[in-house]
Amino acid sequence: MERAREIERSIITTYRKGIWSKFVRGVKEFRLVEEGDRIAVCISGGKDSMLLAKCMQELQKHGEKRFELVFLVMDPGYAPQNRELIESNAALLEIPVHIFQTQIFDAVVDVQKNPCYLCARMRRGYLYEEAMRLGCNKIALGHHFDDVIETILMGMLYGAQMQSMPPKLWSTNHKSMQLIRPLYYVCEQDILRWKEHNGLSFLRCACKFTENCATNEEDSKRLEIKRLIARLKQTNPNVDINIFRSAYNVHVDTLIEYDSEGVRHDFLSRYKPKK
């Protein structure tokens, strides 16, 4: 119990500026938590979702709003040692996890094209379904600041599109359910510092497709983007902030075409004669 208390205290003391203050800022600024919410905190076993679970626990204890939490772990077919690591970390951190089983890994094992995309979609769907079954109105994911800026660049460089990762959104297929991202302003480096400071070891990659996680991560597009941002920061330390802020400063009139609520708006239809 004392170990858990030390880890909790480090969030609001040692890492108050880098983690706790930014977490609270995001929750308040985007109104991610409301009175009476019942939120399913989705735990994959990695550092981000485990930190999110602890932050949400602390917010529940010390925040102004009253809300309920369910700590949701989906086992898509983990190897025994990976599930054991999740369970042991949850016990260490005093996170009362609710684990439910699926067979997603087996379902996508023979998929040749974009198995990771299909797996992610299926996982999200199962999480929504279980959260609804447990009476939740929101699911919380551990996406952080770096995920946001990497998504912006990946969309441009590899997807030929301009889009961001919003701090919250309504589910398309599960009405009345919302997805929230409370770590929106928290940088990955601060999460790593918190993990290392407390001597914690979390699950990195448990997918059957990527058992050799280091090799596969080297080849990932996201890692390429991470490296690109790191290089750019050597000459412009604020480049990550600028990428993030670009999603706040979108000048729609200069765009050739954009999509809003499923409707395409092309340049010529908006180009009007001067009066």
mmCIF file of C-alpha atoms in Angstrom:
data_model
loop_
_atom_site.group_PDB
_atom_site.id
_atom_site.type_symbol
_atom_site.label_atom_id
_atom_site.label_comp_id
_atom_site.label_asym_id
_atom_site.label_seq_id
_atom_site.Cartn_x
_atom_site.Cartn_y
_atom_site.Cartn_z
ATOM 1 C CA MET A 1 0.000 0.000 0.000
ATOM 2 C CA GLU A 2 2.841 2.394 0.811
ATOM 3 C CA ARG A 3 4.367 1.754 -2.617
ATOM 4 C CA ALA A 4 1.075 2.697 -4.261
ATOM 5 C CA ARG A 5 0.890 5.872 -2.148
ATOM 6 C CA GLU A 6 4.396 6.894 -3.249
ATOM 7 C CA ILE A 7 3.521 6.446 -6.913
ATOM 8 C CA GLU A 8 0.295 8.420 -6.478
ATOM 9 C CA ARG A 9 2.069 11.241 -4.647
ATOM 10 C CA SER A 10 4.706 11.512 -7.380
ATOM 11 C CA ILE A 11 1.981 12.435 -9.879
ATOM 12 C CA ILE A 12 0.821 15.459 -7.902
ATOM 13 C CA THR A 13 4.201 16.450 -6.403
ATOM 14 C CA THR A 14 7.288 15.530 -8.461
ATOM 15 C CA TYR A 15 5.364 15.596 -11.746
ATOM 16 C CA ARG A 16 2.775 18.184 -10.853
ATOM 17 C CA LYS A 17 3.832 20.562 -13.629
ATOM 18 C CA GLY A 18 4.460 17.984 -16.354
ATOM 19 C CA ILE A 19 1.568 15.614 -15.670
ATOM 20 C CA TRP A 20 -1.015 16.593 -13.066
ATOM 21 C CA SER A 21 -1.496 20.251 -14.025
ATOM 22 C CA LYS A 22 -1.714 19.409 -17.730
ATOM 23 C CA PHE A 23 -4.118 16.566 -17.045
ATOM 24 C CA VAL A 24 -6.409 18.823 -14.996
ATOM 25 C CA ARG A 25 -6.145 21.564 -17.615
ATOM 26 C CA GLY A 26 -7.331 19.229 -20.364
ATOM 27 C CA VAL A 27 -10.186 17.848 -18.268
ATOM 28 C CA LYS A 28 -11.439 21.326 -17.400
ATOM 29 C CA GLU A 29 -10.807 23.085 -20.723
ATOM 30 C CA PHE A 30 -12.597 20.455 -22.794
ATOM 31 C CA ARG A 31 -15.185 19.524 -20.126
ATOM 32 C CA LEU A 32 -14.219 15.895 -20.314
ATOM 33 C CA VAL A 33 -15.710 14.921 -16.943
ATOM 34 C CA GLU A 34 -19.198 15.967 -15.865
ATOM 35 C CA GLU A 35 -21.232 15.484 -12.725
ATOM 36 C CA GLY A 36 -22.761 12.013 -12.630
ATOM 37 C CA ASP A 37 -20.556 10.479 -15.333
ATOM 38 C CA ARG A 38 -19.715 6.805 -15.210
ATOM 39 C CA ILE A 39 -16.451 6.514 -17.109
ATOM 40 C CA ALA A 40 -14.757 3.360 -18.365
ATOM 41 C CA VAL A 41 -11.008 3.953 -18.214
ATOM 42 C CA CYS A 42 -9.634 1.625 -20.896
ATOM 43 C CA ILE A 43 -6.382 -0.037 -19.853
ATOM 44 C CA SER A 44 -4.179 -1.722 -22.439
ATOM 45 C CA GLY A 45 -1.390 -2.417 -19.971
ATOM 46 C CA GLY A 46 0.970 0.240 -21.319
ATOM 47 C CA LYS A 47 2.409 3.237 -19.491
ATOM 48 C CA ASP A 48 -0.111 5.728 -20.889
ATOM 49 C CA SER A 49 -3.294 3.932 -19.891
ATOM 50 C CA MET A 50 -1.904 2.989 -16.468
ATOM 51 C CA LEU A 51 -0.993 6.617 -15.760
ATOM 52 C CA LEU A 52 -4.423 7.684 -16.980
ATOM 53 C CA ALA A 53 -6.045 5.280 -14.516
ATOM 54 C CA LYS A 54 -4.077 6.783 -11.602
ATOM 55 C CA CYS A 55 -4.851 10.345 -12.687
ATOM 56 C CA MET A 56 -8.553 9.553 -12.931
ATOM 57 C CA GLN A 57 -8.456 7.997 -9.465
ATOM 58 C CA GLU A 58 -6.843 11.126 -8.052
ATOM 59 C CA LEU A 59 -9.361 13.356 -9.829
ATOM 60 C CA GLN A 60 -12.192 11.309 -8.366
ATOM 61 C CA LYS A 61 -10.720 11.746 -4.868
ATOM 62 C CA HIS A 62 -9.864 15.436 -5.059
ATOM 63 C CA GLY A 63 -11.924 16.882 -7.924
ATOM 64 C CA GLU A 64 -14.988 19.090 -7.701
ATOM 65 C CA LYS A 65 -17.338 16.795 -9.627
ATOM 66 C CA ARG A 66 -18.730 13.481 -8.468
ATOM 67 C CA PHE A 67 -18.389 10.663 -10.965
ATOM 68 C CA GLU A 68 -17.840 6.921 -11.096
ATOM 69 C CA LEU A 69 -14.997 4.941 -12.622
ATOM 70 C CA VAL A 70 -14.715 1.479 -14.119
ATOM 71 C CA PHE A 71 -11.228 0.274 -15.040
ATOM 72 C CA LEU A 72 -11.728 -1.784 -18.156
ATOM 73 C CA VAL A 73 -9.182 -4.275 -19.488
ATOM 74 C CA MET A 74 -9.953 -6.212 -22.641
ATOM 75 C CA ASP A 75 -7.942 -9.393 -23.159
ATOM 76 C CA PRO A 76 -7.918 -9.906 -26.955
ATOM 77 C CA GLY A 77 -5.887 -13.094 -26.616
ATOM 78 C CA TYR A 78 -2.791 -12.061 -24.657
ATOM 79 C CA ALA A 79 -0.022 -14.512 -23.938
ATOM 80 C CA PRO A 80 -0.250 -15.588 -20.256
ATOM 81 C CA GLN A 81 2.825 -13.590 -19.247
ATOM 82 C CA ASN A 82 1.406 -10.387 -20.748
ATOM 83 C CA ARG A 83 -1.916 -10.711 -18.967
ATOM 84 C CA GLU A 84 -0.046 -11.499 -15.745
ATOM 85 C CA LEU A 85 1.986 -8.288 -16.106
ATOM 86 C CA ILE A 86 -1.196 -6.240 -16.492
ATOM 87 C CA GLU A 87 -2.760 -7.882 -13.440
ATOM 88 C CA SER A 88 0.355 -7.477 -11.290
ATOM 89 C CA ASN A 89 0.715 -3.788 -12.207
ATOM 90 C CA ALA A 90 -2.963 -3.192 -11.484
ATOM 91 C CA ALA A 91 -2.522 -4.804 -8.054
ATOM 92 C CA LEU A 92 0.638 -2.775 -7.363
ATOM 93 C CA LEU A 93 -1.066 0.485 -8.342
ATOM 94 C CA GLU A 94 -4.322 -0.440 -6.579
ATOM 95 C CA ILE A 95 -6.400 -0.226 -9.733
ATOM 96 C CA PRO A 96 -9.451 -2.520 -9.433
ATOM 97 C CA VAL A 97 -9.569 -3.736 -13.031
ATOM 98 C CA HIS A 98 -12.505 -5.426 -14.721
ATOM 99 C CA ILE A 99 -11.113 -7.877 -17.301
ATOM 100 C CA PHE A 100 -13.187 -9.350 -20.097
ATOM 101 C CA GLN A 101 -12.129 -11.795 -22.783
ATOM 102 C CA THR A 102 -12.339 -11.570 -26.582
ATOM 103 C CA GLN A 103 -10.664 -13.497 -29.396
ATOM 104 C CA ILE A 104 -9.652 -10.558 -31.580
ATOM 105 C CA PHE A 105 -6.089 -11.731 -32.152
ATOM 106 C CA ASP A 106 -7.344 -15.061 -33.512
ATOM 107 C CA ALA A 107 -9.960 -13.293 -35.651
ATOM 108 C CA VAL A 108 -7.402 -11.131 -37.485
ATOM 109 C CA VAL A 109 -4.450 -13.510 -37.549
ATOM 110 C CA ASP A 110 -5.066 -14.491 -41.196
ATOM 111 C CA VAL A 111 -5.905 -10.999 -42.417
ATOM 112 C CA GLN A 112 -3.318 -9.946 -45.002
ATOM 113 C CA LYS A 113 -4.233 -6.300 -45.563
ATOM 114 C CA ASN A 114 -4.142 -3.803 -42.656
ATOM 115 C CA PRO A 115 -4.578 -6.306 -39.791
ATOM 116 C CA CYS A 116 -3.575 -3.636 -37.257
ATOM 117 C CA TYR A 117 -6.306 -1.281 -38.483
ATOM 118 C CA LEU A 118 -8.931 -4.016 -38.274
ATOM 119 C CA CYS A 119 -7.691 -5.072 -34.842
ATOM 120 C CA ALA A 120 -7.889 -1.487 -33.543
ATOM 121 C CA ARG A 121 -11.425 -1.044 -34.876
ATOM 122 C CA MET A 122 -12.566 -4.302 -33.329
ATOM 123 C CA ARG A 123 -10.956 -3.494 -29.982
ATOM 124 C CA ARG A 124 -12.667 -0.092 -29.871
ATOM 125 C CA GLY A 125 -16.025 -1.691 -30.647
ATOM 126 C CA TYR A 126 -15.675 -4.300 -27.916
ATOM 127 C CA LEU A 127 -14.655 -1.637 -25.400
ATOM 128 C CA TYR A 128 -17.728 0.439 -26.214
ATOM 129 C CA GLU A 129 -20.007 -2.595 -25.915
ATOM 130 C CA GLU A 130 -18.615 -3.676 -22.544
ATOM 131 C CA ALA A 131 -18.647 -0.107 -21.222
ATOM 132 C CA MET A 132 -22.302 0.228 -22.187
ATOM 133 C CA ARG A 133 -23.104 -3.122 -20.565
ATOM 134 C CA LEU A 134 -21.544 -1.819 -17.351
ATOM 135 C CA GLY A 135 -23.655 1.340 -17.463
ATOM 136 C CA CYS A 136 -20.938 3.766 -18.562
ATOM 137 C CA ASN A 137 -21.580 6.834 -20.703
ATOM 138 C CA LYS A 138 -17.927 7.512 -21.614
ATOM 139 C CA ILE A 139 -14.731 5.647 -22.341
ATOM 140 C CA ALA A 140 -11.369 7.280 -21.568
ATOM 141 C CA LEU A 141 -8.267 6.477 -23.627
ATOM 142 C CA GLY A 142 -4.625 7.219 -22.854
ATOM 143 C CA HIS A 143 -3.714 9.219 -25.960
ATOM 144 C CA HIS A 144 -1.305 12.046 -25.100
ATOM 145 C CA PHE A 145 0.138 15.226 -26.635
ATOM 146 C CA ASP A 146 2.671 13.367 -28.787
ATOM 147 C CA ASP A 147 -0.047 11.144 -30.215
ATOM 148 C CA VAL A 148 -1.932 14.260 -31.273
ATOM 149 C CA ILE A 149 0.916 15.947 -33.138
ATOM 150 C CA GLU A 150 2.086 12.672 -34.695
ATOM 151 C CA THR A 151 -1.444 12.042 -35.966
ATOM 152 C CA ILE A 152 -1.536 15.482 -37.586
ATOM 153 C CA LEU A 153 1.742 14.888 -39.441
ATOM 154 C CA MET A 154 0.977 11.270 -40.349
ATOM 155 C CA GLY A 155 -2.298 12.342 -41.915
ATOM 156 C CA MET A 156 -0.521 14.910 -44.067
ATOM 157 C CA LEU A 157 2.562 12.905 -45.047
ATOM 158 C CA TYR A 158 1.085 9.430 -45.441
ATOM 159 C CA GLY A 159 -2.674 9.933 -45.715
ATOM 160 C CA ALA A 160 -2.825 13.068 -47.892
ATOM 161 C CA GLN A 161 -5.278 14.659 -45.469
ATOM 162 C CA MET A 162 -5.366 17.315 -42.778
ATOM 163 C CA GLN A 163 -6.959 16.134 -39.558
ATOM 164 C CA SER A 164 -6.291 16.129 -35.842
ATOM 165 C CA MET A 165 -7.151 13.911 -32.880
ATOM 166 C CA PRO A 166 -9.962 15.641 -30.926
ATOM 167 C CA PRO A 167 -9.998 15.624 -27.101
ATOM 168 C CA LYS A 168 -13.481 14.092 -27.136
ATOM 169 C CA LEU A 169 -15.975 12.819 -29.673
ATOM 170 C CA TRP A 170 -19.323 11.066 -29.903
ATOM 171 C CA SER A 171 -19.305 7.429 -30.906
ATOM 172 C CA THR A 172 -20.629 6.821 -34.412
ATOM 173 C CA ASN A 173 -22.105 3.391 -33.730
ATOM 174 C CA HIS A 174 -22.878 3.597 -30.007
ATOM 175 C CA LYS A 175 -25.328 6.409 -29.418
ATOM 176 C CA SER A 176 -25.055 8.398 -26.175
ATOM 177 C CA MET A 177 -21.457 7.168 -25.719
ATOM 178 C CA GLN A 178 -18.477 9.532 -25.793
ATOM 179 C CA LEU A 179 -14.745 8.961 -26.061
ATOM 180 C CA ILE A 180 -12.496 11.274 -24.022
ATOM 181 C CA ARG A 181 -8.721 11.798 -23.959
ATOM 182 C CA PRO A 182 -7.776 13.332 -20.581
ATOM 183 C CA LEU A 183 -3.995 13.173 -21.206
ATOM 184 C CA TYR A 184 -4.395 15.484 -24.221
ATOM 185 C CA TYR A 185 -1.824 18.026 -22.976
ATOM 186 C CA VAL A 186 0.578 15.570 -21.286
ATOM 187 C CA CYS A 187 3.845 14.917 -23.145
ATOM 188 C CA GLU A 188 5.096 11.370 -23.574
ATOM 189 C CA GLN A 189 8.514 12.277 -22.179
ATOM 190 C CA ASP A 190 6.941 13.217 -18.846
ATOM 191 C CA ILE A 191 5.073 9.901 -18.757
ATOM 192 C CA LEU A 192 8.361 8.096 -19.349
ATOM 193 C CA ARG A 193 10.023 10.091 -16.571
ATOM 194 C CA TRP A 194 7.202 9.182 -14.168
ATOM 195 C CA LYS A 195 7.516 5.500 -15.103
ATOM 196 C CA GLU A 196 11.278 5.425 -14.684
ATOM 197 C CA HIS A 197 11.230 7.502 -11.480
ATOM 198 C CA ASN A 198 8.960 4.906 -9.885
ATOM 199 C CA GLY A 199 10.789 1.900 -11.325
ATOM 200 C CA LEU A 200 7.714 0.645 -13.160
ATOM 201 C CA SER A 201 7.647 -1.812 -16.054
ATOM 202 C CA PHE A 202 4.607 -1.865 -18.324
ATOM 203 C CA LEU A 203 3.452 -3.815 -21.342
ATOM 204 C CA ARG A 204 4.887 -2.420 -24.569
ATOM 205 C CA CYS A 205 3.425 -4.509 -27.331
ATOM 206 C CA ALA A 206 1.416 -7.700 -26.824
ATOM 207 C CA CYS A 207 0.118 -8.325 -30.322
ATOM 208 C CA LYS A 208 0.859 -11.694 -31.931
ATOM 209 C CA PHE A 209 1.903 -9.848 -35.098
ATOM 210 C CA THR A 210 4.588 -7.855 -33.275
ATOM 211 C CA GLU A 211 6.139 -10.201 -30.747
ATOM 212 C CA ASN A 212 9.517 -8.787 -31.764
ATOM 213 C CA CYS A 213 8.350 -5.348 -30.751
ATOM 214 C CA ALA A 214 11.633 -3.478 -31.164
ATOM 215 C CA THR A 215 12.064 -4.647 -34.771
ATOM 216 C CA ASN A 216 8.527 -3.850 -35.780
ATOM 217 C CA GLU A 217 8.532 -0.467 -34.072
ATOM 218 C CA GLU A 218 11.646 0.491 -36.026
ATOM 219 C CA ASP A 219 9.649 0.042 -39.215
ATOM 220 C CA SER A 220 6.534 1.867 -38.100
ATOM 221 C CA LYS A 221 5.409 5.096 -39.685
ATOM 222 C CA ARG A 222 4.717 6.551 -36.267
ATOM 223 C CA LEU A 223 8.335 6.042 -35.255
ATOM 224 C CA GLU A 224 9.442 7.773 -38.456
ATOM 225 C CA ILE A 225 7.290 10.739 -37.468
ATOM 226 C CA LYS A 226 8.716 10.708 -33.924
ATOM 227 C CA ARG A 227 12.223 10.873 -35.345
ATOM 228 C CA LEU A 228 11.276 13.614 -37.782
ATOM 229 C CA ILE A 229 9.853 15.770 -34.980
ATOM 230 C CA ALA A 230 12.940 15.123 -32.844
ATOM 231 C CA ARG A 231 15.205 16.296 -35.687
ATOM 232 C CA LEU A 232 13.126 19.406 -36.298
ATOM 233 C CA LYS A 233 13.244 20.269 -32.586
ATOM 234 C CA GLN A 234 17.019 20.442 -32.772
ATOM 235 C CA THR A 235 16.752 23.664 -34.767
ATOM 236 C CA ASN A 236 13.283 24.755 -33.593
ATOM 237 C CA PRO A 237 12.545 23.688 -29.988
ATOM 238 C CA ASN A 238 8.919 24.818 -30.340
ATOM 239 C CA VAL A 239 8.123 22.782 -33.435
ATOM 240 C CA ASP A 240 5.925 20.311 -31.524
ATOM 241 C CA ILE A 241 3.951 23.167 -29.961
ATOM 242 C CA ASN A 242 3.571 24.785 -33.374
ATOM 243 C CA ILE A 243 2.241 21.565 -34.916
ATOM 244 C CA PHE A 244 -0.243 21.266 -32.077
ATOM 245 C CA ARG A 245 -1.342 24.909 -32.314
ATOM 246 C CA SER A 246 -1.831 24.624 -36.088
ATOM 247 C CA ALA A 247 -5.044 22.719 -35.341
ATOM 248 C CA TYR A 248 -6.287 25.850 -33.526
ATOM 249 C CA ASN A 249 -5.413 28.198 -36.381
ATOM 250 C CA VAL A 250 -7.078 26.698 -39.438
ATOM 251 C CA HIS A 251 -7.907 29.311 -42.076
ATOM 252 C CA VAL A 252 -10.725 27.551 -43.907
ATOM 253 C CA ASP A 253 -10.997 30.149 -46.664
ATOM 254 C CA THR A 254 -7.511 29.273 -47.908
ATOM 255 C CA LEU A 255 -8.207 25.540 -48.236
ATOM 256 C CA ILE A 256 -8.880 24.047 -51.662
ATOM 257 C CA GLU A 257 -11.518 21.751 -50.223
ATOM 258 C CA TYR A 258 -12.695 20.633 -46.810
ATOM 259 C CA ASP A 259 -15.187 18.251 -45.268
ATOM 260 C CA SER A 260 -17.627 19.335 -42.555
ATOM 261 C CA GLU A 261 -20.143 16.857 -41.121
ATOM 262 C CA GLY A 262 -19.833 14.681 -44.202
ATOM 263 C CA VAL A 263 -20.377 17.514 -46.690
ATOM 264 C CA ARG A 264 -17.579 18.504 -49.075
ATOM 265 C CA HIS A 265 -16.981 22.223 -49.646
ATOM 266 C CA ASP A 266 -14.826 22.906 -52.714
ATOM 267 C CA PHE A 267 -12.914 26.091 -53.423
ATOM 268 C CA LEU A 268 -14.837 27.364 -56.452
ATOM 269 C CA SER A 269 -18.246 27.011 -54.796
ATOM 270 C CA ARG A 270 -16.940 29.287 -52.037
ATOM 271 C CA TYR A 271 -15.129 31.734 -54.326
ATOM 272 C CA LYS A 272 -17.512 34.703 -54.583
ATOM 273 C CA PRO A 273 -17.099 37.958 -56.519
ATOM 274 C CA LYS A 274 -16.125 40.949 -54.438
ATOM 275 C CA LYS A 275 -18.991 43.358 -53.739
#
